[in-house]
Amino acid sequence: MSWTHEFKDALKTREDLSEFFETDFPEIKFPLFIPKVFAAKILMAGPDSPLWKQFLPHSEEDSNLGRLDPIGDKVHAKNNQLIHRYENRVLFTPTTVCPVLCRYCFRKNELSEKDEIFDQKFKEAIAYLTVNPEINEVIFTGGDPFILSNEKLALYIQEFSEVESIKYIRFHTRTPVILPSRIDEGLLAVLTSASALFKRCMVMIHVNHVSELTEDVRDAIALLNENHIEVFSQSVLLKGVNDTTEDLYNLFSELADLKVKPYYLHHPDEARGAMHFYMGLEEGRRIFAPLHNKLPGWALPQYIIDIPGGEGKTSAFNPESFEFNGSLINRNGEKVKIN
Ligand SMILES: *Cc1c(COP(=O)(O)O)cnc(C)c1O
Ligand code: SF4
């Protein structure tokens, strides 16, 4: 089956889930979406598995704890599909569609099933980049950019390549893990041509647990490697999913063997509907610290936190103490109190 068929044939309702998993799920207000090939892996892994916990709904999603816009994307959104928080780089959000809906998603209050491609907005985005030449990198995110067609991606890439100041292009995606069939010849060709148009073309795969790296996923990563696309990974620390040093060690060492550079380990965001995955900084630091003994620097990601309210990312690990003193240093070097 082609990836587009797999995508259209996904489980989307509580009834679809109950039938597929032969279990009842709570009624929750957030949307559901799981392609069947991936659902079959979750079913095999079973109810206590990291896969089940990440993708199947839980009654705690209805809790009112947490923030609606945990990392302040609205504060820096430009209304033209760009989020400009750091001087030199922007997020580009051409779609709000994902190959799966992760239950812990920090954007879970924004994602929809509708694709929002507005040519006018794209023209404004290009104009914005042209008048802000300090921006040298465009990061495709979403949603998930690999849900766009190869033609659409090629078009965006071409347009960005004509903005002289853009040197780097990057894709943040969960698709290689959820729908590995998406890494098809057409997409590889698009990425290969992007590598020629920019100084660097990077794919950052979102992966949280070693059990997500099944044979078909490894094959998809190998295809990226063989086509000389630089592959990095991003993971989110999640309570009950990968919250031990061993889980993280297994994940990062496996990624390193697959020639994927572990890039970031994100501290969980305080997202409304995802607080059952949350933990404090002290706990995260205790889990992360022993990795320094088990992994070389090239296989160890940076452990980071997005400061609530749009202050940006900063290091979550503190070599001086496990305890959190209540403030973090933001991207401008200023101390910000949180909570
Ligand atoms: C995370 C993020 C980036 C990318 O940051 P890197 O540290 O370069 O990975 C860029 N823009 C925004 C708004 C972000 O939230
Ligand atoms: S793939 Fe990313 S943006 Fe999409 S639901 Fe999962 S965490 Fe959210």
Coordinates of C-alpha atoms and ligand atoms in Angstrom, one line a residue:
M1 CA 0.0 0.0 0.0
S2 CA 1.3 3.5 -0.8
W3 CA 1.9 5.9 2.0
T4 CA -1.1 8.1 0.9
H5 CA -3.4 5.1 1.2
E6 CA -2.0 4.1 4.6
F7 CA -2.6 7.7 5.6
K8 CA -6.2 7.8 4.4
D9 CA -7.0 4.4 5.9
A10 CA -6.0 5.4 9.4
L11 CA -8.0 4.9 12.6
K12 CA -9.7 8.1 13.4
T13 CA -12.6 7.5 15.8
R14 CA -13.1 5.9 19.2
E15 CA -15.1 3.2 17.5
D16 CA -12.2 2.5 15.0
L17 CA -9.9 2.1 18.0
S18 CA -12.2 -0.1 20.0
E19 CA -12.7 -2.4 17.1
F20 CA -9.0 -2.5 16.2
F21 CA -7.7 -2.9 19.7
E22 CA -10.7 -4.8 21.1
T23 CA -10.7 -2.5 24.1
D24 CA -12.8 0.5 25.2
F25 CA -11.2 3.9 25.3
P26 CA -12.4 6.9 27.2
E27 CA -14.2 9.7 25.4
I28 CA -11.8 12.6 25.2
K29 CA -11.9 15.9 23.4
F30 CA -8.7 15.7 21.5
P31 CA -8.7 14.2 18.0
L32 CA -7.4 10.7 17.2
F33 CA -5.3 9.5 14.3
I34 CA -3.2 6.3 13.9
P35 CA -2.3 4.7 10.6
K36 CA -3.1 0.9 10.7
V37 CA 0.4 -0.3 10.0
F38 CA 1.6 1.6 13.1
A39 CA -1.5 0.6 15.1
A40 CA -0.6 -3.0 14.5
K41 CA 2.8 -2.4 16.1
I42 CA 1.1 -0.8 19.1
L43 CA -1.2 -3.8 19.4
M44 CA 1.7 -6.2 19.4
A45 CA 3.5 -4.2 22.0
G46 CA 0.5 -4.2 24.4
P47 CA -1.2 -1.9 26.9
D48 CA 1.8 -1.3 29.2
S49 CA 4.2 -0.5 26.4
P50 CA 5.8 2.9 25.5
L51 CA 4.0 2.7 22.2
W52 CA 0.5 2.3 23.7
K53 CA 1.1 5.1 26.2
Q54 CA 2.2 7.5 23.6
F55 CA -0.5 7.0 21.1
L56 CA -3.7 5.7 22.7
P57 CA -6.1 8.1 24.5
H58 CA -6.2 8.2 28.3
S59 CA -8.8 9.7 30.6
E60 CA -6.3 12.1 32.1
E61 CA -6.2 14.1 28.8
D62 CA -9.4 15.8 30.0
S63 CA -7.6 17.3 33.0
N64 CA -7.5 21.1 33.1
L65 CA -3.9 21.3 34.3
G66 CA -1.3 22.8 32.1
R67 CA -1.1 25.5 29.5
L68 CA -2.8 25.9 26.1
D69 CA 0.2 27.4 24.4
P70 CA 3.0 26.0 26.5
I71 CA 6.0 27.3 24.6
G72 CA 4.5 30.6 23.5
D73 CA 4.3 29.9 19.8
K74 CA 1.5 32.5 19.5
V75 CA 3.8 35.2 21.0
H76 CA 6.2 34.8 18.1
A77 CA 3.9 33.7 15.2
K78 CA 4.1 36.0 12.2
N79 CA 0.7 35.1 10.7
N80 CA 2.6 34.0 7.5
Q81 CA 3.4 30.4 8.5
L82 CA 6.7 31.6 10.2
I83 CA 7.6 31.5 13.9
H84 CA 10.6 33.8 14.4
R85 CA 11.9 33.5 18.0
Y86 CA 15.7 33.3 17.4
E87 CA 17.6 35.8 15.3
N88 CA 19.0 33.5 12.7
R89 CA 16.4 30.9 12.2
V90 CA 12.6 30.5 11.7
L91 CA 10.1 27.7 12.0
F92 CA 8.0 27.3 8.8
T93 CA 4.7 25.6 9.4
P94 CA 3.2 24.7 6.0
T95 CA 0.7 22.2 7.4
T96 CA -1.0 21.3 10.7
V97 CA -1.4 17.7 9.7
C98 CA 0.7 14.9 11.3
P99 CA 1.1 11.2 10.4
V100 CA -0.2 10.3 13.9
L101 CA -1.5 12.3 16.9
C102 CA 0.8 11.8 19.8
R103 CA -1.1 12.0 23.1
Y104 CA 1.6 14.2 24.7
C105 CA 1.9 16.7 21.9
F106 CA 2.7 20.2 23.0
R107 CA 0.7 21.5 20.0
K108 CA -2.3 19.3 20.7
N109 CA -4.5 22.3 21.3
E110 CA -3.7 23.6 17.8
L111 CA -3.5 20.7 15.5
S112 CA -6.4 20.0 13.2
E113 CA -7.2 17.7 10.3
K114 CA -7.3 20.5 7.9
D115 CA -4.4 21.4 5.8
E116 CA -3.8 25.1 5.8
I117 CA -1.9 26.0 2.6
F118 CA -2.5 29.6 1.6
D119 CA -0.4 30.9 -1.2
Q120 CA -0.8 34.4 0.0
K121 CA 0.7 33.5 3.4
F122 CA 3.6 31.8 1.6
K123 CA 4.3 34.9 -0.4
E124 CA 4.3 36.9 2.8
A125 CA 6.7 34.4 4.3
I126 CA 9.2 34.8 1.4
A127 CA 8.8 38.6 1.7
Y128 CA 9.6 38.4 5.4
L129 CA 12.7 36.4 4.8
T130 CA 13.9 38.8 2.2
V131 CA 13.7 41.8 4.4
N132 CA 15.2 39.9 7.4
P133 CA 18.5 38.7 6.0
E134 CA 19.8 37.8 9.5
I135 CA 17.6 34.6 9.1
N136 CA 19.8 32.0 7.5
E137 CA 17.9 28.8 8.3
V138 CA 14.3 27.6 7.5
I139 CA 13.0 24.8 9.6
F140 CA 10.0 22.9 8.2
T141 CA 7.8 21.8 11.0
G142 CA 4.0 21.6 11.5
G143 CA 2.2 19.4 11.9
D144 CA 4.7 17.3 9.9
P145 CA 6.2 18.6 6.7
F146 CA 6.6 15.1 5.2
I147 CA 2.8 14.8 5.0
L148 CA 3.0 17.3 2.2
S149 CA 3.3 15.9 -1.4
N150 CA 6.8 15.7 -3.0
E151 CA 5.6 18.4 -5.5
K152 CA 4.6 20.8 -2.8
L153 CA 7.8 20.3 -0.9
A154 CA 9.9 20.7 -4.0
L155 CA 8.1 24.0 -4.7
Y156 CA 8.7 25.4 -1.2
I157 CA 12.4 24.4 -1.3
Q158 CA 12.8 26.0 -4.7
E159 CA 11.3 29.3 -3.4
F160 CA 13.4 29.3 -0.3
S161 CA 16.6 28.6 -2.3
E162 CA 16.0 31.8 -4.2
V163 CA 16.2 33.9 -0.9
E164 CA 19.9 34.6 -0.9
S165 CA 20.4 34.6 2.9
I166 CA 19.0 31.1 3.5
K167 CA 21.9 28.7 3.8
Y168 CA 20.4 25.8 5.8
I169 CA 17.2 23.9 5.5
R170 CA 15.8 21.5 8.0
F171 CA 12.8 19.2 8.4
H172 CA 11.4 18.2 11.8
T173 CA 9.4 15.0 11.3
R174 CA 7.9 12.0 13.0
T175 CA 7.0 10.4 9.7
P176 CA 10.0 8.0 9.3
V177 CA 8.9 6.3 12.5
I178 CA 5.1 6.3 11.9
L179 CA 4.8 5.9 8.1
P180 CA 8.3 4.7 7.0
S181 CA 6.8 4.0 3.5
R182 CA 6.8 7.8 3.1
I183 CA 10.5 7.8 2.6
D184 CA 10.0 7.0 -1.0
E185 CA 12.1 7.6 -4.1
G186 CA 10.3 10.9 -4.8
L187 CA 11.0 12.3 -1.4
L188 CA 14.6 11.2 -1.5
A189 CA 15.0 13.0 -4.8
V190 CA 13.5 16.1 -3.3
L191 CA 15.9 16.0 -0.3
T192 CA 18.9 15.2 -2.6
S193 CA 18.1 18.3 -4.7
A194 CA 17.7 20.4 -1.5
S195 CA 21.2 19.2 -0.4
A196 CA 22.6 20.7 -3.6
L197 CA 20.7 24.0 -3.2
F198 CA 21.7 24.7 0.4
K199 CA 24.9 24.4 2.4
R200 CA 23.2 21.8 4.6
C201 CA 19.9 19.9 4.4
M202 CA 19.0 18.1 7.6
V203 CA 16.2 15.7 8.7
M204 CA 15.5 15.6 12.4
I205 CA 13.5 12.5 13.3
H206 CA 11.2 12.6 16.4
V207 CA 11.7 9.3 18.2
N208 CA 11.2 8.6 21.9
H209 CA 11.7 4.9 22.6
V210 CA 14.0 2.2 21.1
S211 CA 10.9 0.1 20.4
E212 CA 9.9 2.6 17.7
L213 CA 13.0 1.6 15.7
T214 CA 11.5 -1.4 13.9
E215 CA 13.0 -3.0 10.8
D216 CA 11.0 -0.8 8.4
V217 CA 12.0 2.3 10.3
R218 CA 15.6 1.3 10.2
D219 CA 15.3 0.7 6.5
A220 CA 13.9 4.2 6.0
I221 CA 16.7 5.7 8.0
A222 CA 19.2 3.7 5.9
L223 CA 17.7 5.2 2.8
L224 CA 18.3 8.7 4.1
N225 CA 21.9 7.8 5.0
E226 CA 22.5 6.3 1.6
N227 CA 21.3 9.4 -0.1
H228 CA 23.7 11.5 2.0
I229 CA 21.0 13.3 3.9
E230 CA 22.1 14.3 7.4
V231 CA 19.9 12.7 10.0
F232 CA 19.5 13.9 13.6
S233 CA 17.0 12.9 16.3
Q234 CA 14.8 14.7 18.8
S235 CA 13.2 13.0 21.7
V236 CA 10.8 14.1 24.4
L237 CA 11.3 12.9 28.0
L238 CA 8.0 11.4 29.0
K239 CA 6.8 10.0 32.3
G240 CA 6.0 6.3 32.0
V241 CA 7.4 6.1 28.4
N242 CA 11.2 6.7 28.5
D243 CA 11.8 8.0 32.1
T244 CA 14.8 5.9 33.0
T245 CA 18.5 6.2 32.3
E246 CA 18.3 2.8 30.7
D247 CA 15.5 3.7 28.3
L248 CA 17.4 6.7 27.1
Y249 CA 20.7 4.9 26.8
N250 CA 19.0 2.2 24.7
L251 CA 17.5 4.8 22.5
F252 CA 20.5 7.0 21.9
S253 CA 23.0 4.2 21.5
E254 CA 20.7 2.5 18.9
L255 CA 20.3 5.8 17.0
A256 CA 24.0 6.4 17.0
D257 CA 24.5 2.9 15.5
L258 CA 22.0 3.9 12.8
K259 CA 24.2 6.9 12.1
V260 CA 21.6 9.3 13.5
K261 CA 23.1 12.0 15.7
P262 CA 21.0 12.4 18.9
Y263 CA 20.4 16.1 18.9
Y264 CA 17.9 17.2 21.6
L265 CA 16.2 15.5 24.5
H266 CA 13.3 17.8 25.4
H267 CA 12.1 18.2 28.9
P268 CA 8.3 17.7 28.7
D269 CA 6.2 20.8 28.2
E270 CA 3.4 21.7 30.5
A271 CA 0.8 21.2 27.8
R272 CA -2.9 21.1 28.6
G273 CA -4.1 17.5 28.2
A274 CA -0.6 16.1 28.5
M275 CA 0.2 16.7 32.1
H276 CA 0.2 12.9 32.9
F277 CA 3.5 12.8 30.9
Y278 CA 5.0 15.7 32.9
M279 CA 7.8 15.6 35.4
G280 CA 9.9 18.2 37.2
L281 CA 13.4 19.3 36.3
E282 CA 14.9 17.6 39.3
E283 CA 13.6 14.2 38.2
G284 CA 14.7 14.8 34.6
R285 CA 18.2 15.8 35.7
R286 CA 18.6 12.7 37.8
I287 CA 17.7 10.5 34.9
F288 CA 19.9 12.3 32.4
A289 CA 23.1 12.7 34.5
P290 CA 24.3 9.1 34.4
L291 CA 24.2 9.1 30.6
H292 CA 27.5 11.1 30.7
N293 CA 29.1 7.9 31.9
K294 CA 27.6 5.6 29.3
L295 CA 27.6 7.6 26.0
P296 CA 30.3 9.5 24.2
G297 CA 29.6 13.2 23.4
W298 CA 28.6 12.3 19.8
A299 CA 25.8 10.0 21.0
L300 CA 24.6 12.2 23.8
P301 CA 21.9 14.8 23.0
Q302 CA 21.6 18.1 24.7
Y303 CA 18.9 18.0 27.4
I304 CA 16.9 21.2 26.9
I305 CA 13.7 22.9 28.1
D306 CA 11.5 25.4 26.3
I307 CA 10.9 28.2 28.8
P308 CA 7.1 28.7 29.1
G309 CA 5.7 31.8 27.5
G310 CA 7.9 32.0 24.4
E311 CA 11.3 32.7 26.1
G312 CA 12.8 29.9 24.0
K313 CA 15.0 26.9 24.6
T314 CA 17.7 26.7 27.2
S315 CA 19.8 23.9 28.8
A316 CA 17.8 21.8 31.2
F317 CA 20.8 20.1 32.7
N318 CA 22.5 21.9 35.5
P319 CA 25.9 20.5 36.4
E320 CA 25.8 22.3 39.8
S321 CA 22.6 20.8 41.2
F322 CA 19.7 18.5 40.7
E323 CA 17.4 20.8 42.5
F324 CA 15.7 23.5 40.4
N325 CA 16.0 27.0 41.9
G326 CA 13.0 28.5 40.0
S327 CA 14.7 30.5 37.2
L328 CA 16.4 29.8 33.9
I329 CA 18.6 31.8 31.7
N330 CA 16.9 32.7 28.4
R331 CA 18.3 33.1 24.9
N332 CA 19.3 36.7 25.6
G333 CA 21.3 35.8 28.7
E334 CA 18.6 37.1 31.1
K335 CA 17.3 35.2 34.1
V336 CA 13.6 34.3 33.8
K337 CA 11.5 33.2 36.7
I338 CA 9.2 30.3 35.9
N339 CA 5.9 29.6 37.7
Ligands
LIG1 C1 13.0 25.0 18.6 C2 12.9 26.1 17.7 C3 13.8 26.4 16.7 C4 15.0 25.5 16.4 O1 16.0 25.6 17.4 P1 17.4 24.9 17.4 O2 17.9 25.1 18.7 O3 18.1 25.5 16.3 O4 17.1 23.4 17.1 C5 13.7 27.5 15.9 N1 12.6 28.4 16.1 C6 11.7 28.2 17.1 C7 10.6 29.1 17.2 C8 11.8 27.0 17.9 O5 10.9 26.9 18.9
SF4_2 S1 4.1 14.3 15.4 FE1 4.8 16.1 16.6 S2 3.4 17.8 16.1 FE2 2.4 15.8 15.4 S3 1.2 15.1 17.2 FE3 3.2 14.2 17.4 S4 4.3 15.6 18.7 FE4 2.6 16.7 17.9

